Coordinates of C-alpha atoms and ligand atoms in Angstrom, one line a residue:
Chain A
M1 CA 62.1 59.1 34.2
P2 CA 64.2 57.5 36.6
L3 CA 64.3 58.5 40.8
S4 CA 67.0 61.6 41.3
R5 CA 68.9 58.9 43.8
S6 CA 70.0 55.4 44.0
I7 CA 67.4 52.6 45.3
E8 CA 70.1 52.4 48.4
A9 CA 70.5 55.8 49.0
I10 CA 66.6 56.7 49.1
R11 CA 66.3 53.7 51.3
A12 CA 69.2 54.5 53.6
D13 CA 67.0 58.4 54.1
F14 CA 64.1 55.3 56.0
P15 CA 66.3 54.4 59.1
I16 CA 63.0 51.8 60.1
L17 CA 63.8 49.9 56.6
A18 CA 67.1 48.2 58.0
I19 CA 65.3 47.1 61.2
T20 CA 65.2 43.0 61.5
V21 CA 61.4 41.4 63.2
H22 CA 61.5 38.2 64.6
G23 CA 65.1 37.6 63.1
K24 CA 64.1 38.3 59.3
P25 CA 64.9 41.8 57.7
L26 CA 61.8 43.8 57.5
V27 CA 59.8 43.9 54.4
Y28 CA 57.3 46.4 54.8
L29 CA 54.6 46.2 52.1
D30 CA 51.7 48.1 54.3
N31 CA 52.3 51.2 52.9
G32 CA 48.6 51.9 52.4
A33 CA 47.9 51.9 56.1
T34 CA 50.9 53.9 56.9
T35 CA 54.2 55.2 55.2
Q36 CA 57.2 55.3 56.9
K37 CA 59.3 58.5 57.2
P38 CA 62.3 60.1 55.7
L39 CA 65.2 61.3 58.0
Q40 CA 64.5 64.4 55.6
V41 CA 60.8 64.4 58.2
I42 CA 62.2 63.0 61.4
Q43 CA 65.3 65.7 61.5
T44 CA 63.0 68.6 60.5
M45 CA 60.4 67.8 63.2
D46 CA 63.3 67.0 65.6
E47 CA 64.9 70.6 64.8
L48 CA 62.0 72.7 64.9
Y49 CA 61.4 70.7 68.6
R50 CA 65.1 72.2 69.3
T51 CA 65.1 75.3 68.0
A52 CA 62.3 76.9 67.0
N53 CA 58.8 76.0 69.1
A54 CA 56.4 78.5 70.1
N55 CA 52.4 78.8 69.4
V56 CA 51.6 79.6 65.7
H57 CA 50.0 83.3 65.1
R58 CA 49.6 83.7 69.2
G59 CA 52.8 85.5 69.6
V60 CA 54.5 89.1 69.6
H61 CA 58.1 87.1 70.0
C62 CA 60.9 86.3 67.1
L63 CA 60.1 82.8 68.2
S64 CA 56.3 82.7 68.0
D65 CA 57.2 84.8 64.4
M66 CA 59.5 82.1 63.3
V67 CA 57.1 79.1 63.4
S68 CA 54.5 81.2 61.9
E69 CA 56.2 81.8 59.2
R70 CA 57.4 78.0 58.8
Y71 CA 53.2 76.6 59.7
E72 CA 52.3 79.3 56.2
A73 CA 55.1 78.3 53.8
A74 CA 54.3 74.7 54.8
R75 CA 50.4 75.5 53.7
E76 CA 52.3 76.6 50.5
T77 CA 53.9 73.4 50.2
V78 CA 50.5 72.0 50.7
R79 CA 49.3 74.3 48.1
A80 CA 52.0 73.7 45.2
F81 CA 51.8 70.3 45.8
I82 CA 48.2 69.6 45.0
N83 CA 47.8 72.6 42.6
A84 CA 45.2 74.2 44.6
P85 CA 44.6 78.1 43.6
R86 CA 45.1 79.7 46.7
R87 CA 46.7 79.1 49.7
E88 CA 44.0 80.2 52.0
E89 CA 42.2 77.2 50.6
V90 CA 44.3 74.8 52.3
I91 CA 43.1 73.8 55.6
F92 CA 45.2 71.6 58.3
T93 CA 43.5 68.9 60.3
A94 CA 44.7 66.1 61.9
N95 CA 43.7 63.4 58.9
T96 CA 41.4 62.2 56.5
T97 CA 38.6 61.0 58.6
A98 CA 38.8 64.8 60.4
S99 CA 39.1 66.8 56.9
I100 CA 35.4 64.2 55.8
N101 CA 33.6 64.8 59.0
A102 CA 34.3 69.0 58.8
V103 CA 33.2 69.0 55.2
A104 CA 30.0 66.8 56.4
F105 CA 29.0 68.6 59.4
S106 CA 29.9 72.2 57.9
F107 CA 28.9 71.5 54.3
G108 CA 25.9 69.8 56.0
E109 CA 24.8 72.4 58.4
R110 CA 25.1 75.1 55.7
F111 CA 23.3 72.7 52.3
V112 CA 21.9 69.6 53.3
G113 CA 18.0 69.3 54.1
E114 CA 15.2 65.9 54.7
G115 CA 15.1 64.5 51.6
D116 CA 17.8 65.9 50.1
E117 CA 20.7 62.9 48.9
I118 CA 24.3 62.3 48.6
I119 CA 26.2 59.8 46.2
I120 CA 29.0 57.9 47.6
S121 CA 30.9 54.8 45.9
G122 CA 30.8 51.5 47.0
M123 CA 34.6 51.5 47.4
E124 CA 34.4 53.9 49.9
H125 CA 37.1 53.5 53.0
H126 CA 34.6 53.8 56.4
A127 CA 36.0 57.3 56.9
N128 CA 34.2 58.3 53.3
I129 CA 30.5 56.6 54.5
V130 CA 30.1 57.0 57.8
P131 CA 30.5 60.6 58.5
W132 CA 27.4 61.1 55.1
Q133 CA 25.5 58.3 57.1
M134 CA 25.4 60.2 60.2
L135 CA 24.2 63.2 57.8
C136 CA 22.0 62.1 56.7
E137 CA 20.7 60.5 60.2
R138 CA 21.1 64.4 61.8
K139 CA 18.9 65.8 58.7
G140 CA 16.8 62.9 56.9
S141 CA 18.4 62.7 54.0
K142 CA 19.7 59.8 51.7
L143 CA 22.9 58.3 50.8
K144 CA 23.5 57.0 47.2
V145 CA 26.3 54.3 46.4
I146 CA 27.4 53.9 42.7
P147 CA 28.2 50.4 42.2
F148 CA 31.4 49.1 40.4
S149 CA 32.2 45.8 38.1
D150 CA 34.0 42.5 39.4
E151 CA 37.4 44.6 38.1
G152 CA 37.0 47.5 40.5
V153 CA 35.6 50.0 38.3
L154 CA 32.7 52.4 39.0
D155 CA 29.9 52.5 36.7
L156 CA 29.7 55.7 35.7
E157 CA 26.7 55.0 34.0
A158 CA 24.8 54.4 37.1
Y159 CA 26.1 56.9 38.8
R160 CA 24.6 59.6 36.0
N161 CA 21.4 58.1 36.5
M162 CA 21.6 58.4 40.3
I163 CA 21.9 61.8 40.0
S164 CA 19.0 64.2 40.9
G165 CA 17.4 67.3 41.7
R166 CA 18.1 66.5 45.5
T167 CA 21.8 65.6 45.1
R168 CA 23.4 68.2 47.3
I169 CA 27.4 66.9 47.2
V170 CA 29.1 63.7 46.0
A171 CA 31.9 62.0 47.7
V172 CA 34.0 59.7 46.1
T173 CA 37.3 58.4 46.8
H174 CA 40.3 59.2 44.7
V175 CA 42.0 55.6 45.0
S176 CA 40.4 52.5 46.2
N177 CA 42.6 51.4 49.5
V178 CA 41.3 48.2 48.8
L179 CA 41.1 47.8 44.4
G180 CA 43.9 50.3 43.6
T181 CA 41.2 51.4 41.3
V182 CA 42.0 55.1 40.1
N183 CA 39.0 56.4 39.5
P184 CA 38.1 59.0 36.8
V185 CA 37.6 61.7 39.5
K186 CA 37.5 64.4 36.5
E187 CA 35.0 63.0 34.8
I188 CA 32.8 62.4 37.8
V189 CA 33.7 66.2 39.0
A190 CA 32.5 67.4 35.5
E191 CA 29.1 65.3 35.3
A192 CA 28.1 66.8 39.5
H193 CA 29.0 70.5 37.8
R194 CA 27.1 70.1 35.2
H195 CA 24.2 69.8 37.8
G196 CA 25.7 72.3 39.8
I197 CA 26.7 70.0 42.4
P198 CA 30.0 69.8 44.4
V199 CA 32.4 67.0 44.8
L200 CA 34.7 65.5 47.7
V201 CA 37.5 63.4 46.6
D202 CA 38.6 61.7 49.6
G203 CA 42.9 61.2 48.3
A204 CA 44.2 59.5 51.2
Q205 CA 45.6 57.0 49.1
G206 CA 45.6 59.0 46.1
V207 CA 48.2 61.6 46.9
Q208 CA 51.2 59.5 47.2
H209 CA 51.3 57.7 43.9
G210 CA 53.0 60.1 41.8
T211 CA 51.1 64.0 40.6
V212 CA 47.9 65.0 41.7
D213 CA 46.9 68.5 40.3
V214 CA 43.2 69.7 42.3
T215 CA 42.7 72.3 39.8
D216 CA 42.5 69.7 37.0
I217 CA 40.4 67.9 38.7
G218 CA 38.4 70.3 39.1
C219 CA 36.7 69.3 42.6
D220 CA 35.5 71.4 45.5
F221 CA 37.1 69.5 48.2
Y222 CA 40.2 66.9 48.4
V223 CA 41.2 65.3 51.5
F224 CA 44.8 63.4 52.8
S225 CA 46.3 62.7 55.6
G226 CA 49.7 63.4 56.4
H227 CA 51.2 59.6 57.5
K228 CA 50.3 58.4 54.0
V229 CA 52.9 60.9 52.1
Y230 CA 55.4 60.2 53.9
G231 CA 54.7 62.5 56.6
P232 CA 53.9 62.5 60.5
N233 CA 50.6 61.2 62.4
G234 CA 48.5 63.7 63.0
I235 CA 48.3 66.5 60.7
G236 CA 45.7 65.8 57.5
V237 CA 44.7 68.4 55.2
L238 CA 41.2 70.0 53.8
Y239 CA 41.7 71.4 50.7
G240 CA 38.8 73.2 49.7
R241 CA 36.8 76.0 46.8
T242 CA 36.9 79.6 48.9
E243 CA 33.3 79.8 47.6
L244 CA 31.9 76.9 49.1
L245 CA 34.2 77.6 52.5
N246 CA 33.4 80.8 52.7
E247 CA 29.7 79.7 52.5
M248 CA 30.0 77.0 55.4
P249 CA 29.8 77.7 58.9
P250 CA 33.0 76.8 61.3
Y251 CA 32.4 73.5 62.6
Q252 CA 34.2 73.6 65.8
G253 CA 34.7 77.0 68.1
G254 CA 37.9 78.6 69.9
G255 CA 41.1 80.1 69.6
D256 CA 42.2 81.4 66.3
M257 CA 39.0 81.0 64.4
V258 CA 37.6 84.0 65.7
A259 CA 38.0 87.6 64.6
N260 CA 35.7 89.6 67.7
V261 CA 34.3 88.0 70.3
T262 CA 32.0 89.1 72.8
F263 CA 29.2 87.4 75.5
E264 CA 26.8 88.4 72.3
K265 CA 28.0 87.6 69.1
T266 CA 31.3 86.3 68.1
T267 CA 32.9 87.5 64.3
Y268 CA 34.8 84.7 62.6
N269 CA 38.1 84.6 61.4
E270 CA 38.9 84.6 57.2
L271 CA 40.3 81.7 55.8
P272 CA 41.9 79.2 56.4
F273 CA 41.9 80.1 60.4
K274 CA 37.9 80.1 60.4
F275 CA 38.4 76.3 59.6
E276 CA 41.3 75.7 62.5
A277 CA 40.1 76.0 66.1
G278 CA 42.6 75.6 69.2
T279 CA 46.5 75.3 68.8
T280 CA 47.1 73.4 65.3
N281 CA 49.3 70.4 65.3
F282 CA 51.9 72.9 63.6
T283 CA 55.1 70.7 64.0
G284 CA 52.8 67.6 62.2
A285 CA 52.2 70.3 59.3
I286 CA 55.6 71.3 58.8
G287 CA 56.9 67.6 58.6
M288 CA 54.3 66.7 56.2
A289 CA 55.7 69.8 54.0
A290 CA 59.0 68.0 54.5
A291 CA 58.0 64.6 53.5
L292 CA 56.5 66.8 50.6
D293 CA 59.1 68.4 49.4
Y294 CA 61.2 65.0 49.4
L295 CA 58.7 63.7 47.0
T296 CA 59.1 66.5 44.8
G297 CA 62.8 66.9 45.0
L298 CA 62.8 62.5 44.1
G299 CA 60.3 63.0 40.7
R300 CA 56.9 62.2 41.7
E301 CA 56.6 60.7 38.0
A302 CA 59.5 58.5 38.9
V303 CA 57.7 57.6 42.3
A304 CA 54.8 56.4 40.1
E305 CA 56.8 54.9 37.3
R306 CA 58.6 52.6 39.9
E307 CA 55.8 51.8 41.7
Q308 CA 54.1 51.0 38.6
A309 CA 57.3 48.3 37.8
L310 CA 56.6 46.7 41.4
L311 CA 53.1 46.4 41.2
A312 CA 53.7 44.0 37.8
Q313 CA 56.2 42.6 39.3
A314 CA 54.1 41.4 42.2
T315 CA 50.7 40.9 40.3
A316 CA 52.9 38.9 37.8
G317 CA 54.4 36.8 40.9
L318 CA 51.6 36.4 42.8
S319 CA 49.5 35.2 39.7
T320 CA 51.7 32.0 39.2
I321 CA 49.9 30.5 42.7
D322 CA 47.7 28.1 42.4
G323 CA 44.4 29.3 43.3
M324 CA 44.9 32.9 43.1
R325 CA 42.5 35.4 42.7
I326 CA 43.5 39.2 42.5
Y327 CA 40.7 41.7 43.6
G328 CA 40.7 44.6 41.7
T329 CA 42.2 44.2 37.9
A330 CA 41.1 48.1 37.0
P331 CA 43.3 49.0 33.9
H332 CA 44.2 52.1 35.7
K333 CA 45.6 51.5 39.3
V334 CA 48.0 52.1 42.1
S335 CA 50.6 49.8 43.6
V336 CA 48.0 47.9 45.5
V337 CA 47.5 44.4 45.5
S338 CA 44.4 42.7 47.4
F339 CA 44.0 38.9 47.1
L340 CA 42.9 35.3 48.2
T341 CA 44.1 31.8 47.4
G342 CA 42.5 29.0 47.3
K343 CA 40.7 28.6 50.8
I344 CA 43.0 30.4 53.0
H345 CA 41.8 32.8 55.5
Q346 CA 43.6 35.7 55.6
Y347 CA 44.4 36.1 58.7
D348 CA 46.4 32.8 59.2
A349 CA 48.1 33.6 56.0
G350 CA 49.1 37.2 57.1
M351 CA 50.6 35.6 60.1
I352 CA 52.8 33.2 58.7
L353 CA 54.2 35.8 56.4
D354 CA 54.6 38.5 59.6
K355 CA 57.2 35.6 61.0
M356 CA 58.4 36.0 57.9
G357 CA 59.3 39.3 58.8
I358 CA 56.8 40.5 55.7
A359 CA 54.3 43.5 57.2
V360 CA 50.9 43.1 54.7
R361 CA 47.5 43.9 55.9
T362 CA 44.9 41.0 56.3
G363 CA 41.4 41.9 57.4
T364 CA 38.6 44.3 55.5
H365 CA 40.8 47.5 55.2
C366 CA 38.1 49.0 56.8
A367 CA 35.8 48.5 53.2
Q368 CA 33.4 46.8 55.1
P369 CA 30.7 47.1 52.4
L370 CA 33.5 46.6 49.5
M371 CA 34.1 42.7 50.9
E372 CA 30.4 42.0 51.5
R373 CA 30.0 42.6 47.2
Y374 CA 32.5 39.9 47.0
G375 CA 31.0 38.0 49.0
I376 CA 34.5 37.8 51.5
S377 CA 35.1 38.4 54.6
G378 CA 38.1 40.0 54.0
N379 CA 41.7 39.8 52.2
I380 CA 45.5 40.0 52.3
R381 CA 46.4 43.6 51.2
A382 CA 50.6 44.1 49.8
S383 CA 50.7 47.9 49.3
I384 CA 53.8 49.5 47.7
A385 CA 55.8 52.0 47.9
F386 CA 58.6 53.2 45.7
Y387 CA 61.4 52.3 48.6
N388 CA 60.1 48.3 48.2
T389 CA 62.9 46.7 46.1
E390 CA 62.3 44.1 43.7
E391 CA 63.5 41.2 45.8
E392 CA 61.0 42.4 48.6
I393 CA 58.2 41.6 45.8
E394 CA 59.7 38.5 45.4
A395 CA 60.1 37.7 49.4
L396 CA 56.4 38.5 49.4
V397 CA 55.5 36.4 46.3
N398 CA 57.6 33.4 47.9
G399 CA 55.9 34.0 51.1
V400 CA 52.9 33.7 49.8
R401 CA 53.5 30.5 47.5
K402 CA 54.8 28.7 51.1
A403 CA 52.0 30.1 53.0
T404 CA 49.7 28.8 50.4
E405 CA 51.5 25.0 50.9
M406 CA 51.3 25.0 54.8
L407 CA 47.3 25.8 54.5
G408 CA 46.3 24.2 51.7
Chain E
M1 CA 46.3 14.7 84.7
T2 CA 45.0 18.7 85.8
I3 CA 45.1 21.5 84.1
D4 CA 48.6 22.7 85.0
E5 CA 50.6 19.6 84.2
L6 CA 48.4 19.6 81.3
Q7 CA 49.7 23.3 80.4
D8 CA 53.0 21.8 81.3
Q9 CA 53.1 19.0 79.0
I10 CA 51.8 21.1 75.7
I11 CA 55.2 23.8 76.8
E12 CA 56.9 20.8 76.4
E13 CA 55.6 19.4 73.2
F14 CA 56.5 23.2 71.6
A15 CA 59.7 23.2 73.0
Q16 CA 61.2 20.6 70.6
F17 CA 60.2 23.1 67.6
G18 CA 63.3 25.0 66.3
D19 CA 61.7 27.4 64.4
W20 CA 58.3 29.2 63.8
M21 CA 57.0 27.4 60.7
E22 CA 56.9 23.9 62.7
R23 CA 55.2 26.0 65.6
Y24 CA 52.6 26.9 63.3
E25 CA 52.6 23.9 61.1
Y26 CA 51.8 22.0 64.8
L27 CA 49.1 24.4 65.2
I28 CA 47.6 24.0 62.0
E29 CA 47.7 20.1 62.6
M30 CA 45.8 20.5 65.8
G31 CA 43.3 22.5 64.0
R32 CA 42.5 20.5 61.6
E33 CA 42.7 17.4 63.9
L34 CA 39.6 19.9 65.9
P35 CA 36.4 17.6 66.2
P36 CA 34.1 19.1 63.6
F37 CA 32.3 21.6 64.7
E38 CA 28.3 20.7 64.8
E39 CA 26.5 22.6 62.4
T40 CA 23.2 23.4 64.6
H41 CA 25.6 24.5 67.0
R42 CA 26.5 27.5 64.3
R43 CA 24.6 30.2 65.4
P44 CA 25.0 33.5 67.0
D45 CA 24.9 33.0 69.9
F46 CA 27.8 30.6 70.2
L47 CA 29.9 32.7 67.5
I48 CA 32.7 35.5 68.9
E49 CA 32.8 37.9 66.2
G50 CA 36.9 39.5 66.2
C51 CA 37.9 41.7 63.4
Q52 CA 40.6 39.2 62.2
S53 CA 39.2 35.6 62.6
R54 CA 35.8 34.3 64.6
V55 CA 35.3 31.8 66.5
W56 CA 32.7 29.5 68.0
L57 CA 32.0 28.2 71.5
Y58 CA 29.3 25.5 72.9
P59 CA 29.6 24.6 76.4
S60 CA 27.6 22.1 77.9
F61 CA 27.5 20.6 81.8
N62 CA 26.9 17.3 82.5
D63 CA 27.9 15.3 85.5
G64 CA 29.4 18.6 87.1
V65 CA 31.7 18.8 84.3
I66 CA 31.6 21.5 81.3
T67 CA 32.4 19.9 77.8
F68 CA 33.2 23.2 75.2
E69 CA 33.0 21.9 71.6
A70 CA 34.6 25.0 69.3
D71 CA 35.7 26.7 66.0
S72 CA 37.1 29.5 64.3
D73 CA 37.4 30.1 60.1
A74 CA 40.8 30.8 60.5
L75 CA 43.3 27.6 60.8
I76 CA 46.3 29.3 63.1
T77 CA 43.6 30.5 65.5
R78 CA 41.7 27.1 65.5
G79 CA 44.8 25.5 66.1
I80 CA 44.9 27.9 69.2
V81 CA 41.4 27.1 69.9
A82 CA 42.2 23.2 69.7
L83 CA 44.8 23.9 72.4
L84 CA 42.6 26.0 74.8
V85 CA 39.6 22.8 74.4
R86 CA 42.1 20.3 75.2
V87 CA 42.8 22.5 78.4
L88 CA 39.9 23.1 79.6
S89 CA 37.4 21.0 78.2
G90 CA 35.8 18.3 80.4
R91 CA 36.7 20.2 83.9
T92 CA 34.7 22.1 86.2
P93 CA 33.4 24.8 86.5
D94 CA 35.8 25.5 90.1
E95 CA 39.3 23.8 87.9
I96 CA 38.2 26.3 84.8
L97 CA 37.6 29.6 87.7
G98 CA 40.3 28.4 89.4
T99 CA 43.5 28.3 86.9
D100 CA 45.7 30.9 85.2
L101 CA 46.3 29.7 81.6
W102 CA 50.0 30.5 81.1
F103 CA 51.1 28.4 78.8
I104 CA 49.8 30.6 75.7
D105 CA 52.7 33.0 76.5
R106 CA 55.3 30.4 77.3
I107 CA 54.5 28.8 74.0
G108 CA 55.4 32.4 72.0
L109 CA 51.8 32.4 71.6
K110 CA 51.0 35.6 73.5
E111 CA 50.4 38.1 70.8
N112 CA 47.5 36.1 69.8
L113 CA 45.3 37.0 72.8
S114 CA 46.4 41.0 72.8
P115 CA 43.1 42.9 72.4
T116 CA 44.4 44.6 69.6
R117 CA 44.4 41.3 67.6
S118 CA 41.2 41.0 67.5
N119 CA 41.1 37.6 66.8
G120 CA 38.2 36.0 69.3
L121 CA 40.6 34.3 71.0
L122 CA 40.8 36.3 74.3
A123 CA 37.1 36.8 74.4
M124 CA 36.5 33.0 74.2
I125 CA 39.0 32.1 77.2
K126 CA 36.8 35.3 78.7
Q127 CA 33.6 33.2 77.6
M128 CA 34.9 30.2 78.8
R129 CA 35.5 31.8 82.3
L130 CA 31.6 32.9 82.1
Y131 CA 30.1 29.7 81.3
A132 CA 31.7 28.0 84.3
L133 CA 30.8 30.6 86.6
A134 CA 27.2 30.9 85.0
Y135 CA 27.2 26.3 85.6
K136 CA 28.7 26.6 88.7
S137 CA 25.7 28.7 90.5
K138 CA 23.3 26.8 88.6
A139 CA 24.5 23.7 90.2
E140 CA 24.8 25.9 93.9
Q141 CA 21.2 26.9 93.5
S142 CA 19.9 23.0 92.5
Ligands
PLP1 C1 40.5 56.0 51.5 C2 41.2 56.1 52.2 N1 40.2 57.3 53.3 C3 40.3 57.6 54.2 C4 41.3 56.7 55.1 C5 41.4 57.1 56.6 O1 42.9 57.9 56.7 P1 42.8 58.1 58.1 O2 42.7 56.9 59.0 O3 44.7 59.0 58.6 O4 41.9 59.5 58.6 C6 42.5 55.9 54.3 C7 43.3 54.9 55.6 O5 43.2 54.0 55.8 C8 41.8 55.3 53.1 O6 43.0 54.3 52.6

C-alpha cells in the first residue's frame, strides 16, 4: 500500500526538514526523541490562537463554546485513532510521563498495599520505572522485572512465573525506545487478565508506527505523548477503561474536575473531567488531533511499510561497517536502530555525525537498566520516520563509516 | 609562556584547519597523545560523571604549582581535556584562579561547555578551580 502522497510532497509539509545545520542539509534521525511537525499542525494551532482562543468548558460565550467543541472533537479523534471504546475514556495529560504518574498514583492509592507486587519489564524507559518505584516506596510494595534476551525479546515464560496472588498491575512498553522491539502486548494482557490483573501499556514509541487498537490489545491503560506522534509538546494521552477510572480517585484537585464544592465536602465530576483538573492544554489537544488526522490521511499502514523499508536499508547498510554491533534484533521491531562500532564511544560518534548535519541520539536514552543489561555505558540510536529518505539513510551509513575510521 | 599566551597559541593552531573534520581529527590526536592516566587514580573521588561522557581528574601540588592528570572515556572529550591540562597544569593556584578561559569559545568548542551537554567538561573546569582554591588556602595556612 503506497502513501497517499509523494515523499517530496510529504517533506514539503515539514518546514524544518529543509533547514541546514553546520552548513549541511539536516538529516533528522532522532524521531524517537521527538518528531517534527507538519504545517497541518502548525497552521491549526496558529489559526486557533488567531480565531478561536477562549477557556474550554468555562464560558457561556460563543468563543468558549467553539473551542470546547473542538477540544471534545480532538478527544474523539484520539479515541478513533487508538480505537478506544468510549470518548470519555480518553484523558488529556501533559505527556506519557504525566499519564504514567497519574496511574501509578491514583491506581496505587486505590489498589496497591504493603507486600503487593508490580511487574514491569527490563526494557522500560525511566518514565515507566520511576513512578512505580515511588509507589512501591509509598506503599511498601515490590517491583518485579521481566527479563529479556540478547536479541531484545521479553521472556514470557519468566513473566508467567512472576505473576502471583500479590500482583496488582503490569506495566510494559509497547515498543522499546532503544531496541525497537514490538512487545507481544496482547499476549501479556491476556495472561494478566487470566489472573484478573490490569495492564498499562506505554505507547510512547508504539502509537506512531502504524495502527494501534487498544480494544484488540485489551489493555486497561494506554499512554502516549503528542510530541512523538507529530503533534505539539505538552500534550499527552491517558486512555483507561471506564470501570477502573471510575474506581480510581483523582490525583489532582482544582477547577473543572469537580461537580460540587463546599468547604465540608467536594464531589467529583465524571469522566474524563475528573482527571483533568485546571485549564487543560486544549490548543495542544487540538494540534495533536491535527497530527493524528495527518497520519490517517497518509495511510497508517503505508507509513509503517515505508518505515520498515528504511529500517531494512539502515540495518543492512550499518551491518557492512567493521565491528558493528546492533542492539535489538527482535523479529518484530519498529524503525529504530541502536548500535556501537568497535571500541568507539557513542558521544564521539554523535559529535562527528552532528557536524555532518546528522541528528542522532547518543547516551542511555533514559533506559539505564537496559544499558546495564548489555554492559555498555550507552549507544547511538538512529530513529527513522516515514519522511526520511533513502539518501538520508545512506548519509547515515556513510557518516558512521567515516566516524568509525576517524575514531578507530 | 603565560596562560594567555598559550591560549593565543592554541587559537592559532586551530586557525589553520579548514573544516570541522580536521579540527576533530586534531582533537582526537591530542586525546590519543594525552599521557595514560594512572590506573590507581581511577577512583570515584576523581571521577566527574557526565551524562554523555565521563572525565577523571587527579591533582597534585608540589613547589607551589598544581599538576593535573586527566582522562575521559570519549576521545573528543579527551582531546578537550588535553587542551585544558595543557593550559592549566603546572600553574600556581593564583594563575589558575585569575584566568578566564576564552580559547574554548574561540576555537569553536563552546557548545562542549554548555551545561546541557553534560559531558563532564564544565564540571572539570569548575573542579580545577576548586582544587586551586583548596591548595591556595592550604599553602596560606602553612
Ligand atoms: C518508551 C517511552 N516511554 C516514555 C517516554 C517519555 O515520554 P515523555 O517525555 O514525552 O513523557 C518516552 C520518551 O522518550 C519513551 O520512549
